[in-house]
């Protein structure tokens, strides 16, 4: 395969990330053919310069060999999409999965597609809705020659060096990592690294949430409390007499603190808009990566208590602990006649 500075790419899935990835690619001169179940999404990007496809067959017909087609669809429909797409592809064509697939599925898919002389690349993609402006951090798995062929695509989507200083002691021209993308290894390696990335993300988010909650409740000494056998007394209410300004605390942490981060930036933005976060119910979803990270840790015998707790907290936030809490109440009532307190 010959490499060039400009490539053509098919994009399947024009949601929050897929559409902006196409826009970023087109700004740098890459030709994009797009398809989505929503004809409105296709038409919108066609107005911006993309070539719209009415079907997968139409997309394949509009792309020159070797075709590179990027899937930006939910993990649950990747196999279905590949099954519909693969029969229309030719030898040496490439399927790229940029979603949050399970790396074990990548290994299987790569083997199945290899038997049809179709290449498969897995790309763990981080950047969310801000990627159009900031770029996308990418963790890539696949055959080295294929990844190298796709380098112009990755280089365009990646954030580049930006304003982040070079790591002290890092050799110059060591690789692409400091530009925001990395070939991590063979098939599955990209999504393996992204899987652990998301497991860490769960834990960092939980740490911010828990710490800020402790600060929010630092005025508990000013509040009245029930005095009964079911309520733990607050021994030193004079120690909790603060009126903390959470938006300002989040803001000051952003400035020179060792816990400053983009996630903290987003937290500060949320507080600035609504200090009480009244638009959120606090039911936190998990899309699978945290669970897969913990399974890998168990298989490896690697202790990850913080990551595990962060995942379990997400389960609890959705009410998944309701039944076990009923069991606790039943036991307390059984051994001590303890009645549940009403809110």
mmCIF file of N, CA and C in Angstrom, residues 116-209:
data_model
loop_
_atom_site.group_PDB
_atom_site.id
_atom_site.type_symbol
_atom_site.label_atom_id
_atom_site.label_comp_id
_atom_site.label_asym_id
_atom_site.label_seq_id
_atom_site.Cartn_x
_atom_site.Cartn_y
_atom_site.Cartn_z
ATOM 1 N N UNK A 116 -10.823 -13.556 4.907
ATOM 2 C CA UNK A 116 -11.427 -12.970 3.706
ATOM 3 C C UNK A 116 -10.507 -11.927 3.079
ATOM 4 N N UNK A 117 -9.255 -11.874 3.565
ATOM 5 C CA UNK A 117 -8.259 -10.907 3.081
ATOM 6 C C UNK A 117 -8.686 -9.463 3.326
ATOM 7 N N UNK A 118 -9.400 -9.253 4.426
ATOM 8 C CA UNK A 118 -9.799 -7.910 4.851
ATOM 9 C C UNK A 118 -9.058 -7.605 6.144
ATOM 10 N N UNK A 119 -8.488 -6.423 6.229
ATOM 11 C CA UNK A 119 -7.742 -6.020 7.417
ATOM 12 C C UNK A 119 -8.669 -5.385 8.450
ATOM 13 N N UNK A 120 -8.286 -5.524 9.704
ATOM 14 C CA UNK A 120 -9.089 -4.976 10.805
ATOM 15 C C UNK A 120 -8.174 -4.194 11.740
ATOM 16 N N UNK A 121 -8.609 -2.998 12.114
ATOM 17 C CA UNK A 121 -7.849 -2.141 13.027
ATOM 18 C C UNK A 121 -8.787 -1.678 14.135
ATOM 19 N N UNK A 122 -8.352 -1.811 15.370
ATOM 20 C CA UNK A 122 -9.158 -1.322 16.498
ATOM 21 C C UNK A 122 -8.525 -0.041 17.035
ATOM 22 N N UNK A 123 -9.359 0.962 17.231
ATOM 23 C CA UNK A 123 -8.873 2.267 17.667
ATOM 24 C C UNK A 123 -9.680 2.728 18.879
ATOM 25 N N UNK A 124 -9.072 2.651 20.041
ATOM 26 C CA UNK A 124 -9.692 3.249 21.220
ATOM 27 C C UNK A 124 -9.588 4.758 21.096
ATOM 28 N N UNK A 125 -10.729 5.431 21.114
ATOM 29 C CA UNK A 125 -10.773 6.858 20.802
ATOM 30 C C UNK A 125 -11.292 7.642 21.998
ATOM 31 N N UNK A 126 -10.526 8.627 22.443
ATOM 32 C CA UNK A 126 -10.932 9.471 23.559
ATOM 33 C C UNK A 126 -10.909 10.927 23.112
ATOM 34 N N UNK A 127 -11.918 11.653 23.502
ATOM 35 C CA UNK A 127 -12.005 13.053 23.105
ATOM 36 C C UNK A 127 -13.417 13.581 23.197
ATOM 37 N N UNK A 128 -14.374 12.659 23.093
ATOM 38 C CA UNK A 128 -15.768 13.022 23.267
ATOM 39 C C UNK A 128 -16.225 14.117 22.325
ATOM 40 N N UNK A 129 -17.183 14.898 22.795
ATOM 41 C CA UNK A 129 -17.798 15.933 21.961
ATOM 42 C C UNK A 129 -16.851 17.096 21.717
ATOM 43 N N UNK A 130 -15.713 17.146 22.422
ATOM 44 C CA UNK A 130 -14.763 18.240 22.263
ATOM 45 C C UNK A 130 -13.692 17.935 21.214
ATOM 46 N N UNK A 131 -13.769 16.762 20.607
ATOM 47 C CA UNK A 131 -12.708 16.326 19.721
ATOM 48 C C UNK A 131 -12.528 17.157 18.467
ATOM 49 N N UNK A 132 -13.599 17.751 17.962
ATOM 50 C CA UNK A 132 -13.468 18.560 16.752
ATOM 51 C C UNK A 132 -12.450 19.667 16.962
ATOM 52 N N UNK A 133 -12.509 20.279 18.116
ATOM 53 C CA UNK A 133 -11.595 21.386 18.427
ATOM 54 C C UNK A 133 -10.269 20.890 18.997
ATOM 55 N N UNK A 134 -10.340 19.973 19.952
ATOM 56 C CA UNK A 134 -9.151 19.544 20.686
ATOM 57 C C UNK A 134 -8.384 18.423 20.000
ATOM 58 N N UNK A 135 -9.076 17.644 19.174
ATOM 59 C CA UNK A 135 -8.480 16.444 18.606
ATOM 60 C C UNK A 135 -8.804 15.228 19.455
ATOM 61 N N UNK A 136 -8.447 14.059 18.952
ATOM 62 C CA UNK A 136 -8.799 12.800 19.599
ATOM 63 C C UNK A 136 -7.533 12.026 19.953
ATOM 64 N N UNK A 137 -7.452 11.602 21.201
ATOM 65 C CA UNK A 137 -6.382 10.703 21.621
ATOM 66 C C UNK A 137 -6.760 9.303 21.143
ATOM 67 N N UNK A 138 -5.833 8.640 20.447
ATOM 68 C CA UNK A 138 -6.157 7.335 19.861
ATOM 69 C C UNK A 138 -5.137 6.281 20.248
ATOM 70 N N UNK A 139 -5.660 5.120 20.649
ATOM 71 C CA UNK A 139 -4.874 3.957 21.014
ATOM 72 C C UNK A 139 -5.198 2.875 19.995
ATOM 73 N N UNK A 140 -4.209 2.432 19.228
ATOM 74 C CA UNK A 140 -4.458 1.686 17.995
ATOM 75 C C UNK A 140 -3.908 0.274 18.079
ATOM 76 N N UNK A 141 -4.702 -0.694 17.611
ATOM 77 C CA UNK A 141 -4.262 -2.073 17.511
ATOM 78 C C UNK A 141 -4.429 -2.575 16.088
ATOM 79 N N UNK A 142 -3.449 -3.338 15.587
ATOM 80 C CA UNK A 142 -3.552 -3.872 14.241
ATOM 81 C C UNK A 142 -2.197 -4.163 13.634
ATOM 82 N N UNK A 143 -2.213 -4.606 12.394
ATOM 83 C CA UNK A 143 -0.971 -4.917 11.681
ATOM 84 C C UNK A 143 -0.194 -3.626 11.410
ATOM 85 N N UNK A 144 1.112 -3.674 11.645
ATOM 86 C CA UNK A 144 1.925 -2.467 11.527
ATOM 87 C C UNK A 144 1.844 -1.805 10.150
ATOM 88 N N UNK A 145 1.929 -2.551 9.029
ATOM 89 C CA UNK A 145 1.858 -1.885 7.724
ATOM 90 C C UNK A 145 0.516 -1.186 7.482
ATOM 91 N N UNK A 146 -0.551 -1.760 7.999
ATOM 92 C CA UNK A 146 -1.876 -1.162 7.807
ATOM 93 C C UNK A 146 -2.004 0.105 8.645
ATOM 94 N N UNK A 147 -1.520 0.039 9.865
ATOM 95 C CA UNK A 147 -1.555 1.223 10.731
ATOM 96 C C UNK A 147 -0.718 2.343 10.121
ATOM 97 N N UNK A 148 0.429 1.993 9.569
ATOM 98 C CA UNK A 148 1.277 3.000 8.928
ATOM 99 C C UNK A 148 0.587 3.611 7.706
ATOM 100 N N UNK A 149 -0.110 2.790 6.938
ATOM 101 C CA UNK A 149 -0.852 3.299 5.783
ATOM 102 C C UNK A 149 -1.906 4.321 6.206
ATOM 103 N N UNK A 150 -2.548 4.074 7.345
ATOM 104 C CA UNK A 150 -3.611 4.952 7.841
ATOM 105 C C UNK A 150 -3.074 6.154 8.614
ATOM 106 N N UNK A 151 -1.759 6.265 8.740
ATOM 107 C CA UNK A 151 -1.178 7.324 9.566
ATOM 108 C C UNK A 151 -1.699 8.723 9.239
ATOM 109 N N UNK A 152 -1.890 9.104 7.973
ATOM 110 C CA UNK A 152 -2.422 10.451 7.703
ATOM 111 C C UNK A 152 -3.786 10.705 8.347
ATOM 112 N N UNK A 153 -4.607 9.660 8.438
ATOM 113 C CA UNK A 153 -5.903 9.793 9.110
ATOM 114 C C UNK A 153 -5.699 10.018 10.600
ATOM 115 N N UNK A 154 -4.862 9.179 11.218
ATOM 116 C CA UNK A 154 -4.627 9.302 12.656
ATOM 117 C C UNK A 154 -3.968 10.642 12.998
ATOM 118 N N UNK A 155 -3.014 11.044 12.183
ATOM 119 C CA UNK A 155 -2.299 12.294 12.450
ATOM 120 C C UNK A 155 -3.245 13.497 12.380
ATOM 121 N N UNK A 156 -4.222 13.442 11.489
ATOM 122 C CA UNK A 156 -5.184 14.536 11.366
ATOM 123 C C UNK A 156 -6.154 14.567 12.535
ATOM 124 N N UNK A 157 -6.618 13.398 12.941
ATOM 125 C CA UNK A 157 -7.593 13.342 14.031
ATOM 126 C C UNK A 157 -6.960 13.639 15.390
ATOM 127 N N UNK A 158 -5.678 13.345 15.539
ATOM 128 C CA UNK A 158 -5.005 13.513 16.827
ATOM 129 C C UNK A 158 -4.833 14.985 17.182
ATOM 130 N N UNK A 159 -4.670 15.282 18.466
ATOM 131 C CA UNK A 159 -4.508 16.677 18.885
ATOM 132 C C UNK A 159 -3.166 17.286 18.523
ATOM 133 N N UNK A 160 -2.141 16.464 18.314
ATOM 134 C CA UNK A 160 -0.810 17.004 18.074
ATOM 135 C C UNK A 160 -0.158 17.458 19.370
ATOM 136 N N UNK A 161 1.013 18.046 19.265
ATOM 137 C CA UNK A 161 1.760 18.492 20.444
ATOM 138 C C UNK A 161 1.016 19.570 21.219
ATOM 139 N N UNK A 162 0.390 20.496 20.496
ATOM 140 C CA UNK A 162 -0.325 21.579 21.159
ATOM 141 C C UNK A 162 0.585 22.379 22.077
ATOM 142 N N UNK A 163 0.041 22.769 23.225
ATOM 143 C CA UNK A 163 0.807 23.572 24.178
ATOM 144 C C UNK A 163 1.419 22.744 25.303
ATOM 145 N N UNK A 164 1.234 21.406 25.233
ATOM 146 C CA UNK A 164 1.769 20.539 26.279
ATOM 147 C C UNK A 164 3.277 20.384 26.081
ATOM 148 N N UNK A 165 4.075 20.721 27.072
ATOM 149 C CA UNK A 165 5.537 20.625 26.904
ATOM 150 C C UNK A 165 5.982 19.183 26.746
ATOM 151 N N UNK A 166 7.081 18.988 26.062
ATOM 152 C CA UNK A 166 7.633 17.652 25.885
ATOM 153 C C UNK A 166 8.071 17.096 27.242
ATOM 154 N N UNK A 167 7.822 15.808 27.430
ATOM 155 C CA UNK A 167 8.208 15.152 28.673
ATOM 156 C C UNK A 167 9.728 15.210 28.845
ATOM 157 N N UNK A 168 10.155 15.667 30.007
ATOM 158 C CA UNK A 168 11.584 15.812 30.265
ATOM 159 C C UNK A 168 12.286 14.465 30.139
ATOM 160 N N UNK A 169 13.333 14.430 29.359
ATOM 161 C CA UNK A 169 14.104 13.217 29.182
ATOM 162 C C UNK A 169 13.610 12.327 28.056
ATOM 163 N N UNK A 170 12.475 12.668 27.456
ATOM 164 C CA UNK A 170 11.967 11.852 26.348
ATOM 165 C C UNK A 170 12.790 12.122 25.093
ATOM 166 N N UNK A 171 13.279 11.073 24.425
ATOM 167 C CA UNK A 171 14.065 11.284 23.200
ATOM 168 C C UNK A 171 13.218 11.950 22.116
ATOM 169 N N UNK A 172 13.812 12.838 21.364
ATOM 170 C CA UNK A 172 13.115 13.475 20.252
ATOM 171 C C UNK A 172 12.803 12.442 19.179
ATOM 172 N N UNK A 173 11.658 12.617 18.542
ATOM 173 C CA UNK A 173 11.250 11.745 17.431
ATOM 174 C C UNK A 173 11.153 10.276 17.836
ATOM 175 N N UNK A 174 10.792 10.020 19.077
ATOM 176 C CA UNK A 174 10.674 8.633 19.540
ATOM 177 C C UNK A 174 9.477 7.934 18.918
ATOM 178 N N UNK A 175 8.425 8.679 18.636
ATOM 179 C CA UNK A 175 7.227 8.064 18.082
ATOM 180 C C UNK A 175 6.083 9.048 18.065
ATOM 181 N N UNK A 176 4.897 8.528 17.844
ATOM 182 C CA UNK A 176 3.721 9.386 17.665
ATOM 183 C C UNK A 176 2.977 9.697 18.960
ATOM 184 N N UNK A 177 3.362 9.073 20.062
ATOM 185 C CA UNK A 177 2.585 9.216 21.303
ATOM 186 C C UNK A 177 2.438 10.669 21.723
ATOM 187 N N UNK A 178 3.505 11.467 21.590
ATOM 188 C CA UNK A 178 3.408 12.856 22.032
ATOM 189 C C UNK A 178 2.530 13.694 21.103
ATOM 190 N N UNK A 179 2.136 13.128 19.978
ATOM 191 C CA UNK A 179 1.163 13.797 19.115
ATOM 192 C C UNK A 179 -0.265 13.342 19.396
ATOM 193 N N UNK A 180 -0.423 12.393 20.332
ATOM 194 C CA UNK A 180 -1.763 12.007 20.762
ATOM 195 C C UNK A 180 -2.299 10.740 20.134
ATOM 196 N N UNK A 181 -1.444 9.945 19.490
ATOM 197 C CA UNK A 181 -1.900 8.645 18.995
ATOM 198 C C UNK A 181 -0.737 7.660 19.038
ATOM 199 N N UNK A 182 -1.088 6.366 19.209
ATOM 200 C CA UNK A 182 -0.047 5.365 19.410
ATOM 201 C C UNK A 182 -0.503 4.017 18.889
ATOM 202 N N UNK A 183 0.355 3.377 18.107
ATOM 203 C CA UNK A 183 0.141 1.980 17.734
ATOM 204 C C UNK A 183 0.583 1.138 18.913
ATOM 205 N N UNK A 184 -0.385 0.582 19.638
ATOM 206 C CA UNK A 184 -0.085 -0.103 20.900
ATOM 207 C C UNK A 184 0.356 -1.547 20.715
ATOM 208 N N UNK A 185 -0.002 -2.160 19.562
ATOM 209 C CA UNK A 185 0.355 -3.551 19.348
ATOM 210 C C UNK A 185 -0.598 -4.202 18.367
ATOM 211 N N UNK A 186 -0.640 -5.536 18.333
ATOM 212 C CA UNK A 186 -1.505 -6.246 17.386
ATOM 213 C C UNK A 186 -2.981 -6.069 17.718
ATOM 214 N N UNK A 187 -3.826 -6.732 16.926
ATOM 215 C CA UNK A 187 -5.270 -6.573 17.079
ATOM 216 C C UNK A 187 -5.726 -6.776 18.516
ATOM 217 N N UNK A 188 -6.536 -5.854 18.990
ATOM 218 C CA UNK A 188 -7.037 -5.873 20.360
ATOM 219 C C UNK A 188 -6.263 -4.970 21.285
ATOM 220 N N UNK A 189 -5.008 -4.671 20.954
ATOM 221 C CA UNK A 189 -4.167 -3.873 21.855
ATOM 222 C C UNK A 189 -4.711 -2.466 22.047
ATOM 223 N N UNK A 190 -5.238 -1.876 20.970
ATOM 224 C CA UNK A 190 -5.776 -0.522 21.080
ATOM 225 C C UNK A 190 -6.936 -0.449 22.040
ATOM 226 N N UNK A 191 -7.882 -1.359 21.880
ATOM 227 C CA UNK A 191 -9.044 -1.349 22.766
ATOM 228 C C UNK A 191 -8.702 -1.841 24.171
ATOM 229 N N UNK A 192 -7.643 -2.656 24.307
ATOM 230 C CA UNK A 192 -7.205 -3.047 25.648
ATOM 231 C C UNK A 192 -6.732 -1.820 26.416
ATOM 232 N N UNK A 193 -5.902 -1.002 25.771
ATOM 233 C CA UNK A 193 -5.392 0.207 26.430
ATOM 234 C C UNK A 193 -6.533 1.184 26.706
ATOM 235 N N UNK A 194 -7.462 1.322 25.759
ATOM 236 C CA UNK A 194 -8.604 2.219 25.976
ATOM 237 C C UNK A 194 -9.504 1.700 27.087
ATOM 238 N N UNK A 195 -9.637 0.388 27.192
ATOM 239 C CA UNK A 195 -10.425 -0.231 28.255
ATOM 240 C C UNK A 195 -9.893 0.183 29.625
ATOM 241 N N UNK A 196 -8.573 0.051 29.802
ATOM 242 C CA UNK A 196 -7.968 0.422 31.080
ATOM 243 C C UNK A 196 -8.050 1.936 31.288
ATOM 244 N N UNK A 197 -7.878 2.692 30.216
ATOM 245 C CA UNK A 197 -8.047 4.150 30.266
ATOM 246 C C UNK A 197 -9.407 4.508 30.863
ATOM 247 N N UNK A 198 -10.460 3.838 30.416
ATOM 248 C CA UNK A 198 -11.792 4.149 30.916
ATOM 249 C C UNK A 198 -11.995 3.664 32.339
ATOM 250 N N UNK A 199 -11.350 2.548 32.696
ATOM 251 C CA UNK A 199 -11.412 2.110 34.084
ATOM 252 C C UNK A 199 -10.789 3.134 35.012
ATOM 253 N N UNK A 200 -9.661 3.712 34.591
ATOM 254 C CA UNK A 200 -9.022 4.783 35.365
ATOM 255 C C UNK A 200 -9.924 6.009 35.418
ATOM 256 N N UNK A 201 -10.555 6.311 34.297
ATOM 257 C CA UNK A 201 -11.478 7.452 34.233
ATOM 258 C C UNK A 201 -12.579 7.327 35.284
ATOM 259 N N UNK A 202 -13.149 6.112 35.419
ATOM 260 C CA UNK A 202 -14.180 5.884 36.435
ATOM 261 C C UNK A 202 -13.660 6.284 37.820
ATOM 262 N N UNK A 203 -12.426 5.851 38.114
ATOM 263 C CA UNK A 203 -11.877 6.075 39.449
ATOM 264 C C UNK A 203 -11.582 7.550 39.698
ATOM 265 N N UNK A 204 -11.026 8.240 38.702
ATOM 266 C CA UNK A 204 -10.730 9.663 38.869
ATOM 267 C C UNK A 204 -12.024 10.442 39.085
ATOM 268 N N UNK A 205 -13.023 10.138 38.276
ATOM 269 C CA UNK A 205 -14.314 10.825 38.425
ATOM 270 C C UNK A 205 -14.905 10.581 39.808
ATOM 271 N N UNK A 206 -14.815 9.330 40.281
ATOM 272 C CA UNK A 206 -15.351 9.006 41.608
ATOM 273 C C UNK A 206 -14.607 9.753 42.699
ATOM 274 N N UNK A 207 -13.292 9.900 42.552
ATOM 275 C CA UNK A 207 -12.504 10.599 43.567
ATOM 276 C C UNK A 207 -12.909 12.065 43.667
ATOM 277 N N UNK A 208 -13.064 12.727 42.524
ATOM 278 C CA UNK A 208 -13.545 14.109 42.548
ATOM 279 C C UNK A 208 -14.919 14.193 43.203
ATOM 280 N N UNK A 209 -15.821 13.311 42.803
ATOM 281 C CA UNK A 209 -17.188 13.357 43.311
ATOM 282 C C UNK A 209 -17.228 13.137 44.815
#
